[in-house]
Coordinates of C-alpha atoms in Angstrom, one line a residue:
Chain A
M230 CA 2.5 177.7 89.5
T231 CA 4.0 175.9 92.6
S232 CA 1.7 173.1 92.3
N233 CA 4.3 171.6 90.0
P234 CA 7.9 173.2 90.6
L235 CA 9.6 170.9 88.2
M236 CA 7.4 172.4 85.4
T237 CA 8.3 176.0 86.7
L238 CA 11.9 174.9 86.6
M239 CA 11.9 173.4 83.2
T240 CA 10.3 176.6 81.8
V241 CA 13.1 178.7 83.4
V242 CA 15.7 176.6 82.0
M243 CA 13.9 176.5 78.7
I244 CA 13.6 180.3 78.6
I245 CA 17.7 180.6 79.6
W246 CA 18.5 178.0 76.6
I247 CA 16.2 180.1 74.1
G248 CA 18.1 183.0 75.1
L249 CA 21.4 181.3 74.6
A250 CA 20.6 179.7 71.5
L251 CA 19.5 182.9 69.7
F252 CA 22.8 184.7 71.0
L253 CA 24.6 181.5 69.6
Y254 CA 22.7 181.6 66.3
R255 CA 23.3 185.3 65.9
L256 CA 26.9 184.9 66.4
D257 CA 26.9 182.2 63.7
R258 CA 25.1 184.4 61.2
R259 CA 27.5 187.2 61.7
V260 CA 30.6 185.0 61.2
S261 CA 29.2 183.5 58.2
K262 CA 28.6 187.0 56.8
I263 CA 32.3 188.0 57.4
E264 CA 33.6 184.8 56.1
E265 CA 31.8 185.8 52.8
E266 CA 33.1 189.3 52.9
M267 CA 36.6 187.8 53.2
N268 CA 36.6 185.2 50.7
E269 CA 35.6 187.7 47.9
P270 CA 38.8 189.5 46.9
Chain B
M226 CA 26.3 170.4 56.9
N227 CA 27.0 171.8 60.3
I228 CA 26.0 168.8 62.2
Y229 CA 26.4 170.6 65.6
R230 CA 23.4 172.9 64.5
L231 CA 21.6 169.8 65.8
V232 CA 22.3 171.0 69.5
F233 CA 19.3 173.5 69.0
I234 CA 16.9 170.9 68.6
F235 CA 18.3 168.2 71.1
M236 CA 18.9 170.5 73.8
P237 CA 15.3 171.7 74.4
V238 CA 14.2 168.0 74.0
V239 CA 16.9 166.7 76.7
I240 CA 15.8 169.6 79.1
Y241 CA 12.4 168.2 78.9
M242 CA 13.4 164.7 79.4
A243 CA 16.0 165.6 82.2
L244 CA 13.4 167.6 84.2
I245 CA 9.8 166.2 83.5
W246 CA 10.1 162.9 81.4
A247 CA 12.7 160.8 83.4
P248 CA 11.5 159.3 86.9
P249 CA 13.0 160.8 89.9
A250 CA 15.5 158.7 91.6
A251 CA 15.2 156.6 94.6
I252 CA 16.6 158.2 97.5
L253 CA 17.5 161.6 96.4
G254 CA 14.3 162.1 94.4
D255 CA 14.1 165.0 91.9
A256 CA 17.2 166.4 93.1
S257 CA 19.0 163.7 91.4
R258 CA 18.0 165.3 88.0
I259 CA 21.1 167.2 88.4
L260 CA 22.9 164.2 87.3
Y261 CA 21.7 164.8 83.6
F262 CA 23.4 168.1 83.6
H263 CA 26.6 167.5 85.9
V264 CA 27.9 164.2 84.3
P265 CA 27.6 165.7 80.6
V266 CA 29.4 168.5 81.5
A267 CA 32.3 166.8 83.1
W268 CA 32.4 164.6 80.2
V269 CA 32.5 167.3 77.8
S270 CA 35.4 168.9 79.6
I271 CA 37.3 165.7 79.4
V272 CA 36.8 165.4 75.5
A273 CA 37.7 169.2 75.1
F274 CA 41.0 168.3 76.6
L275 CA 41.7 165.3 74.8
V276 CA 40.8 167.3 71.6
A277 CA 43.3 170.1 72.6
G278 CA 46.2 167.2 73.1
I279 CA 45.4 165.5 69.8
N280 CA 45.6 168.8 68.1
S281 CA 48.6 169.4 70.2
I282 CA 50.3 166.0 68.7
I283 CA 49.2 166.9 65.1
L284 CA 50.6 170.1 65.3
L285 CA 54.0 168.8 66.4
V286 CA 54.1 166.0 63.8
S287 CA 52.8 167.4 60.7
E288 CA 54.4 170.6 58.8
K289 CA 51.2 171.8 57.4
N290 CA 48.4 173.7 59.0
R291 CA 50.4 174.6 62.0
R292 CA 48.7 178.2 62.8
E293 CA 45.4 176.4 62.4
R294 CA 46.3 173.7 64.7
E295 CA 47.6 176.1 67.2
F296 CA 44.3 178.0 67.6
M297 CA 42.3 174.9 67.5
A298 CA 44.2 173.2 70.4
H299 CA 44.1 176.5 72.2
N300 CA 40.4 177.1 71.7
S301 CA 39.7 173.6 72.7
A302 CA 41.3 174.1 76.1
V303 CA 39.5 177.0 76.5
A304 CA 36.4 175.6 76.1
G305 CA 37.4 172.7 78.5
M306 CA 38.3 175.3 81.1
V307 CA 34.7 176.8 80.8
F308 CA 33.1 173.2 81.0
I309 CA 35.3 172.1 84.1
I310 CA 34.2 175.2 85.8
L311 CA 30.6 174.4 85.2
A312 CA 31.3 170.7 86.2
L313 CA 32.8 171.9 89.7
I314 CA 29.8 174.1 90.3
T315 CA 27.3 171.6 89.4
G316 CA 29.2 169.0 91.2
S317 CA 29.5 170.9 94.5
I318 CA 25.6 171.6 94.3
W319 CA 25.0 168.0 94.0
A320 CA 27.4 167.5 96.9
K321 CA 25.5 169.7 99.0
L322 CA 22.0 168.1 98.1
S323 CA 23.4 164.5 98.7
W324 CA 26.2 164.7 101.6
G325 CA 25.3 168.1 103.1
S326 CA 28.4 169.8 102.2
Y327 CA 29.4 172.0 99.1
W328 CA 33.2 170.7 99.4
N329 CA 34.4 167.5 100.7
W330 CA 38.2 167.1 99.3
D331 CA 36.8 163.6 98.0
P332 CA 39.6 162.2 95.9
R333 CA 37.3 162.9 92.8
E334 CA 36.4 166.1 93.6
T335 CA 40.3 167.2 94.5
S336 CA 41.6 165.5 91.0
I337 CA 39.3 167.7 89.2
V338 CA 40.6 170.6 90.9
I339 CA 43.8 169.7 89.9
L340 CA 43.1 169.0 86.4
M341 CA 41.5 172.6 86.3
L342 CA 45.0 173.9 87.8
I343 CA 46.8 172.1 85.1
Y344 CA 44.7 174.1 82.4
I345 CA 44.9 177.5 84.2
A346 CA 48.7 176.9 84.0
Y347 CA 48.5 176.3 80.5
L348 CA 46.4 179.5 79.8
S349 CA 49.2 181.3 81.9
L350 CA 51.8 179.9 79.7
Y351 CA 50.1 180.7 76.5
S352 CA 49.5 184.1 77.5
S353 CA 53.2 184.6 78.5
L354 CA 54.5 183.3 75.3
K355 CA 52.3 186.1 73.4
D356 CA 55.2 187.4 71.2
N357 CA 57.3 184.3 70.7
P358 CA 57.0 182.4 67.5
N359 CA 57.4 179.1 69.3
R360 CA 54.4 179.7 71.0
G361 CA 52.5 176.9 69.1
S362 CA 55.2 174.0 70.0
I363 CA 55.9 174.9 73.6
S364 CA 52.1 175.3 74.4
A365 CA 51.5 172.1 72.4
V366 CA 54.1 170.0 74.7
Y367 CA 52.3 171.3 77.7
L368 CA 49.2 170.3 76.3
I369 CA 50.3 166.9 75.7
I370 CA 51.8 166.7 79.4
A371 CA 48.3 167.9 80.5
M372 CA 46.4 165.5 78.5
I373 CA 48.9 162.5 79.9
T374 CA 48.3 163.4 83.4
M375 CA 44.6 163.4 82.8
P376 CA 43.8 159.7 82.9
F377 CA 45.7 159.5 86.2
L378 CA 43.6 162.0 87.8
V379 CA 40.2 161.4 86.4
F380 CA 40.3 157.4 86.2
I381 CA 43.1 156.2 88.2
I382 CA 43.4 158.0 91.3
P383 CA 39.8 158.0 92.3
R384 CA 40.1 153.9 91.9
I385 CA 43.1 153.8 94.1
Y386 CA 41.6 156.0 97.0
P387 CA 37.9 154.7 97.5
S388 CA 38.2 154.2 101.4
L389 CA 39.0 157.9 101.9
H390 CA 35.2 158.9 101.5
P391 CA 32.3 156.9 100.7
D392 CA 31.6 158.4 97.1
T393 CA 32.7 157.7 93.7
I394 CA 29.0 158.1 92.4
I395 CA 29.9 156.3 89.0
N396 CA 29.7 152.9 90.8
Q397 CA 26.9 153.2 93.1
E398 CA 24.7 155.0 90.7
R399 CA 25.1 153.0 87.5
K400 CA 24.8 149.8 89.3
I401 CA 21.8 150.5 91.5
H402 CA 19.8 153.6 90.8
L403 CA 19.6 154.0 87.0
E404 CA 16.6 152.6 85.1
A405 CA 16.3 152.4 81.6
A406 CA 14.6 155.9 81.1
M407 CA 17.3 157.6 83.3
R408 CA 19.9 155.8 81.1
I409 CA 18.4 157.1 78.1
T410 CA 18.1 160.5 79.4
L411 CA 21.7 160.7 80.7
F412 CA 23.1 159.4 77.2
A413 CA 20.9 161.7 75.4
S414 CA 22.1 164.6 77.5
I415 CA 25.8 163.4 77.2
V416 CA 25.4 163.5 73.3
T417 CA 23.5 166.8 73.5
F418 CA 26.2 168.5 75.4
T419 CA 28.8 167.1 73.1
L420 CA 27.2 168.7 70.3
L421 CA 27.0 171.8 72.2
Y422 CA 30.8 171.9 72.7
G423 CA 31.2 170.8 69.1
Y424 CA 29.2 174.1 68.0
I425 CA 31.0 176.2 70.4
Y426 CA 34.5 174.9 69.3
R427 CA 33.9 175.2 65.5
L428 CA 32.5 178.7 66.1
M429 CA 35.7 179.6 68.1
N430 CA 37.6 178.2 65.1
R431 CA 35.9 180.1 62.3
I432 CA 36.5 183.3 64.3
S433 CA 40.3 182.5 64.9
A434 CA 40.7 181.6 61.1
L435 CA 39.0 185.0 60.3
E436 CA 41.5 186.8 62.6
I437 CA 44.5 185.3 61.0
K438 CA 43.0 186.3 57.7
A439 CA 42.5 189.6 58.7
E440 CA 46.3 190.0 59.6
E441 CA 47.3 188.7 56.5
K442 CA 44.8 191.1 54.6
H443 CA 46.4 194.0 56.0
Y444 CA 49.6 192.7 55.3
D445 CA 49.0 192.3 51.4
I446 CA 47.0 195.5 50.9
Chain C
M29 CA 75.0 157.9 72.0
Q30 CA 76.0 156.9 75.4
S31 CA 79.2 158.9 75.0
R32 CA 77.5 161.9 73.8
I33 CA 75.4 161.9 76.8
I34 CA 78.2 161.2 79.0
K35 CA 80.1 163.9 77.4
N36 CA 77.5 166.5 77.9
L37 CA 76.6 165.4 81.3
R38 CA 80.6 165.9 82.2
K39 CA 80.3 169.3 80.5
D40 CA 77.4 170.3 82.7
F41 CA 79.1 169.1 85.9
L42 CA 82.3 170.8 85.1
I43 CA 80.6 174.2 84.3
E44 CA 78.6 174.1 87.1
F45 CA 81.4 173.4 89.5
R46 CA 83.7 175.9 87.8
N47 CA 81.1 178.7 89.0
R48 CA 79.5 177.1 91.6
S49 CA 77.0 179.8 92.6
A50 CA 74.0 178.1 90.9
L51 CA 74.7 174.7 92.8
N52 CA 75.6 176.8 95.9
I53 CA 72.2 178.8 96.0
S54 CA 70.1 175.6 95.4
F55 CA 71.8 173.7 98.1
A56 CA 71.7 177.1 100.4
F57 CA 68.3 177.4 99.7
A58 CA 67.2 173.7 100.7
G59 CA 69.3 174.0 103.9
I60 CA 68.0 177.2 104.8
T61 CA 64.3 176.3 104.4
T62 CA 64.9 173.1 106.6
L63 CA 66.5 174.9 109.1
S64 CA 64.0 177.6 109.4
V65 CA 61.1 175.3 109.2
S66 CA 62.6 173.5 112.1
L67 CA 63.3 176.5 113.8
A68 CA 59.6 177.6 113.5
C69 CA 58.3 174.5 114.6
G70 CA 60.5 175.2 117.9
G71 CA 60.6 171.4 118.9
A72 CA 57.1 170.9 119.1
S73 CA 56.2 167.3 117.9
L74 CA 54.0 167.2 114.9
S75 CA 51.6 164.4 113.6
S76 CA 53.1 162.4 110.9
Q77 CA 50.8 164.0 108.3
V78 CA 52.2 167.4 109.0
N79 CA 55.8 166.2 109.1
A80 CA 55.3 164.7 105.5
V81 CA 53.5 167.5 104.1
L82 CA 56.3 169.9 105.4
L83 CA 58.9 167.5 104.2
W84 CA 57.7 167.5 100.4
V85 CA 56.8 171.4 100.6
I86 CA 60.5 171.8 101.5
I87 CA 61.7 169.3 98.6
F88 CA 59.3 170.8 96.0
F89 CA 60.3 174.2 96.7
S90 CA 64.0 173.4 96.6
G91 CA 63.4 171.9 93.4
M92 CA 61.7 175.0 92.2
S93 CA 64.7 176.8 93.0
G94 CA 67.1 175.0 91.2
L95 CA 66.2 172.5 88.5
S96 CA 65.3 174.8 85.5
H97 CA 69.0 176.2 86.1
I98 CA 70.6 173.8 83.4
F99 CA 68.4 175.0 80.8
I100 CA 68.3 178.7 81.7
R101 CA 71.9 178.9 81.9
E102 CA 72.2 177.6 78.3
E103 CA 69.8 180.5 77.2
E104 CA 71.5 183.2 79.1
E105 CA 74.9 182.1 78.2
K106 CA 73.9 181.8 74.7
T107 CA 75.3 178.3 74.2
A108 CA 72.0 176.7 73.3
L109 CA 72.8 177.0 69.9
F110 CA 76.2 175.5 69.7
L111 CA 74.6 172.7 71.8
S112 CA 72.2 171.9 69.5
L113 CA 74.8 171.9 66.6
C114 CA 77.0 169.4 68.4
S115 CA 74.3 166.9 69.7
D116 CA 70.9 165.6 69.0
P117 CA 68.2 166.7 70.9
E118 CA 67.5 163.3 72.5
N119 CA 71.2 163.1 73.6
I120 CA 70.6 166.6 75.2
Y121 CA 67.6 165.8 76.8
L122 CA 68.9 162.6 78.4
S123 CA 72.1 164.3 79.6
K124 CA 69.9 167.3 81.1
L125 CA 67.6 164.8 82.6
L126 CA 70.5 162.9 84.3
F127 CA 71.8 166.0 85.7
N128 CA 68.8 167.2 87.0
I129 CA 68.0 163.6 88.6
I130 CA 71.5 163.7 90.1
L131 CA 71.3 167.2 91.5
F132 CA 67.9 166.7 92.9
A133 CA 69.0 163.2 94.5
C134 CA 71.6 165.4 96.3
I135 CA 69.6 168.0 97.3
T136 CA 66.9 165.5 98.8
A137 CA 69.7 163.6 100.3
L138 CA 70.7 166.7 102.1
V139 CA 67.2 167.9 102.8
T140 CA 65.7 164.8 104.3
P141 CA 68.2 163.5 107.0
L142 CA 68.6 167.2 107.9
Y143 CA 64.7 167.7 108.4
L144 CA 64.4 164.0 110.2
F145 CA 67.3 165.1 112.6
F146 CA 65.8 168.6 113.6
M147 CA 62.3 167.6 113.6
Q148 CA 63.2 164.4 115.8
V149 CA 61.4 162.0 113.4
V150 CA 62.2 158.6 113.1
P151 CA 59.9 156.7 110.2
V152 CA 59.0 153.2 111.5
Y153 CA 59.2 151.6 108.0
I154 CA 62.7 153.1 107.0
L155 CA 63.2 151.3 103.5
Y156 CA 59.7 152.6 102.6
F157 CA 60.5 155.7 103.7
I158 CA 63.6 156.0 101.7
S159 CA 62.1 154.3 98.6
T160 CA 59.2 157.1 98.7
V161 CA 61.5 160.0 98.9
A162 CA 63.6 158.4 96.2
A163 CA 60.4 157.7 94.0
G164 CA 59.1 161.2 94.7
S165 CA 62.1 163.1 94.0
L166 CA 62.6 160.9 90.6
A167 CA 59.2 162.2 89.4
V168 CA 59.7 165.7 90.5
S169 CA 63.1 165.6 88.4
S170 CA 61.5 164.2 85.4
I171 CA 58.7 166.5 85.5
T172 CA 60.9 169.5 86.0
T173 CA 63.5 168.8 83.4
I174 CA 60.8 169.0 80.4
L175 CA 59.3 172.1 81.9
G176 CA 62.4 173.8 82.6
A177 CA 63.4 173.3 78.9
M178 CA 59.9 175.0 78.0
V179 CA 60.5 177.8 80.2
A180 CA 63.9 178.6 79.2
K181 CA 62.9 178.7 75.5
A182 CA 59.9 181.1 76.6
E183 CA 62.3 183.4 78.2
S184 CA 59.8 183.9 81.1
R185 CA 59.8 185.1 84.5
G186 CA 61.1 182.6 87.0
S187 CA 57.4 182.2 88.7
L188 CA 56.2 180.8 85.5
F189 CA 58.1 177.7 85.8
T190 CA 56.8 177.5 89.4
V191 CA 53.1 178.0 88.1
I192 CA 53.5 175.5 85.3
S193 CA 55.2 172.9 87.2
F194 CA 53.0 172.9 90.4
P195 CA 49.6 171.4 88.9
V196 CA 51.2 168.7 87.2
M197 CA 53.3 167.8 90.0
I198 CA 50.2 167.6 92.5
P199 CA 49.5 164.1 92.0
V200 CA 53.0 163.1 92.6
L201 CA 52.9 165.3 95.8
W202 CA 49.7 164.0 97.0
I203 CA 50.9 160.2 96.6
S204 CA 54.3 161.0 98.1
I205 CA 52.8 162.9 101.0
K206 CA 50.3 160.1 101.7
L207 CA 53.2 157.4 101.7
T208 CA 55.7 159.2 103.6
A209 CA 53.1 159.9 106.4
D210 CA 52.3 156.1 106.4
S211 CA 55.9 155.5 106.7
I212 CA 56.6 157.7 109.3
E213 CA 53.6 156.7 111.6
G214 CA 53.9 153.0 110.9
G215 CA 50.0 152.1 110.9
A216 CA 49.4 150.5 107.5
P217 CA 51.9 148.1 105.9
P218 CA 54.0 149.3 102.9
E219 CA 52.1 149.8 99.9
V220 CA 54.7 148.6 97.1
R221 CA 52.0 149.4 94.3
S222 CA 51.8 153.1 95.0
I223 CA 55.5 153.3 94.8
L224 CA 55.3 151.6 91.4
F225 CA 52.9 154.2 90.5
L226 CA 55.1 156.9 91.2
L227 CA 57.9 155.1 89.1
A228 CA 55.6 154.5 86.5
F229 CA 54.5 158.3 86.3
S230 CA 58.2 159.0 86.0
G231 CA 58.6 156.6 83.4
V232 CA 55.7 157.9 81.1
I233 CA 56.7 161.6 82.0
I234 CA 60.2 160.7 80.6
S235 CA 59.2 158.8 77.6
V236 CA 57.0 161.6 76.3
S237 CA 59.6 164.2 77.0
Y238 CA 62.2 162.0 75.0
L239 CA 60.0 162.0 72.1
V240 CA 58.9 165.7 72.3
F241 CA 61.9 167.5 73.1
K242 CA 63.1 167.9 70.0
F243 CA 60.2 170.1 69.0
I244 CA 60.8 172.5 71.9
W245 CA 64.5 172.7 71.7
T246 CA 64.8 173.3 68.1
E247 CA 62.9 176.4 66.6
N248 CA 61.2 176.6 63.2

């Protein structure tokens, strides 16, 4: 894999980003759920 | 609906563009790719602080939505802190690659540290005003003062003192080294990180609004 | 409006002179710090850069000890409410600002010659040196007035005032130190541009504080 270190770096950064993105997205969904609950009564 | 959600598409694209698609720079080579992360992050911190300042002005001037404006200003300042710390870290990594040492007390570097100190002072002020009903107004005033000193620090001082250090990357890089592909990547990256900030800012505001609602509900029921 | 401002100013001066403890403490702090620093240096001849830094550090801390007093006194003596009934916030701000400027000018006028005397420093460009110290201390007074008002309303510890003031003051200190060092050393010719920058900075802070003061002063 070290034949193209840039490719390796990109894969690493992509993995980090996907992890962050999933986390953020999950937060987003949880907040939306709570907003719906709050607006009911 | 939530335009900031575009960041989920833009970011992987920009990562690819920054690391693979864009050509390496003339002297620094592949190490210059850090540009596509350092500049947007610094830019976003300036935007965040501007947003905090503008929210503060609106808070003071208009009567309605005071509580909302208060947490909006605060959240933006907090986000700005995160991004400015990232800017300092990425900046010193780049400094090590370009000029050999992690920190140089160059006017631009020093100005950004001062800006960070101002916002750390703001956070101290905000937390010490916890039970004070005027917290919104007082911290708004400080954010406005901070927003005013920002142009002096970020734009004016680095222009006045160029001779202290042969830096100020902006003039060099933009004029000599940036080709079209690099410019596109940089622009795309700036937009993407701004979207990221917008996303996080909006999320923080939603959570703060819920916190306020939760308080009110306990009072009502 | 001017008579209001002058009346408030006279009132502040009378109160401060009637019970001189606060003034005494400010001046005593300034004098003692200057003397301690010169004592510690023990007659060694320092570079102009170090002299400039020491001078401004002393000036800065003298400011921190004395300049928030006029607002904190109002809160402690519970006279703040009556004051806001008598005058507009703008007039109050201007009179407090003038008080601080005059007070700090006196403190600086005490500290600077004392420092020059004990450290045996003679600036090459004397007028440049004086204008730098004057412009710098004007900027310090402007910043500390509005921040002092905020801290007084916040009912917080004394160190909060220093923490808030210092970062906003760093650009002022940075430039003032550089200009002072230049004027002591005498290498480069006087740069009027930078002094104008200090004055412009003071002007901007004063204008914004003038507009914004009523939001801090009157509670909602």
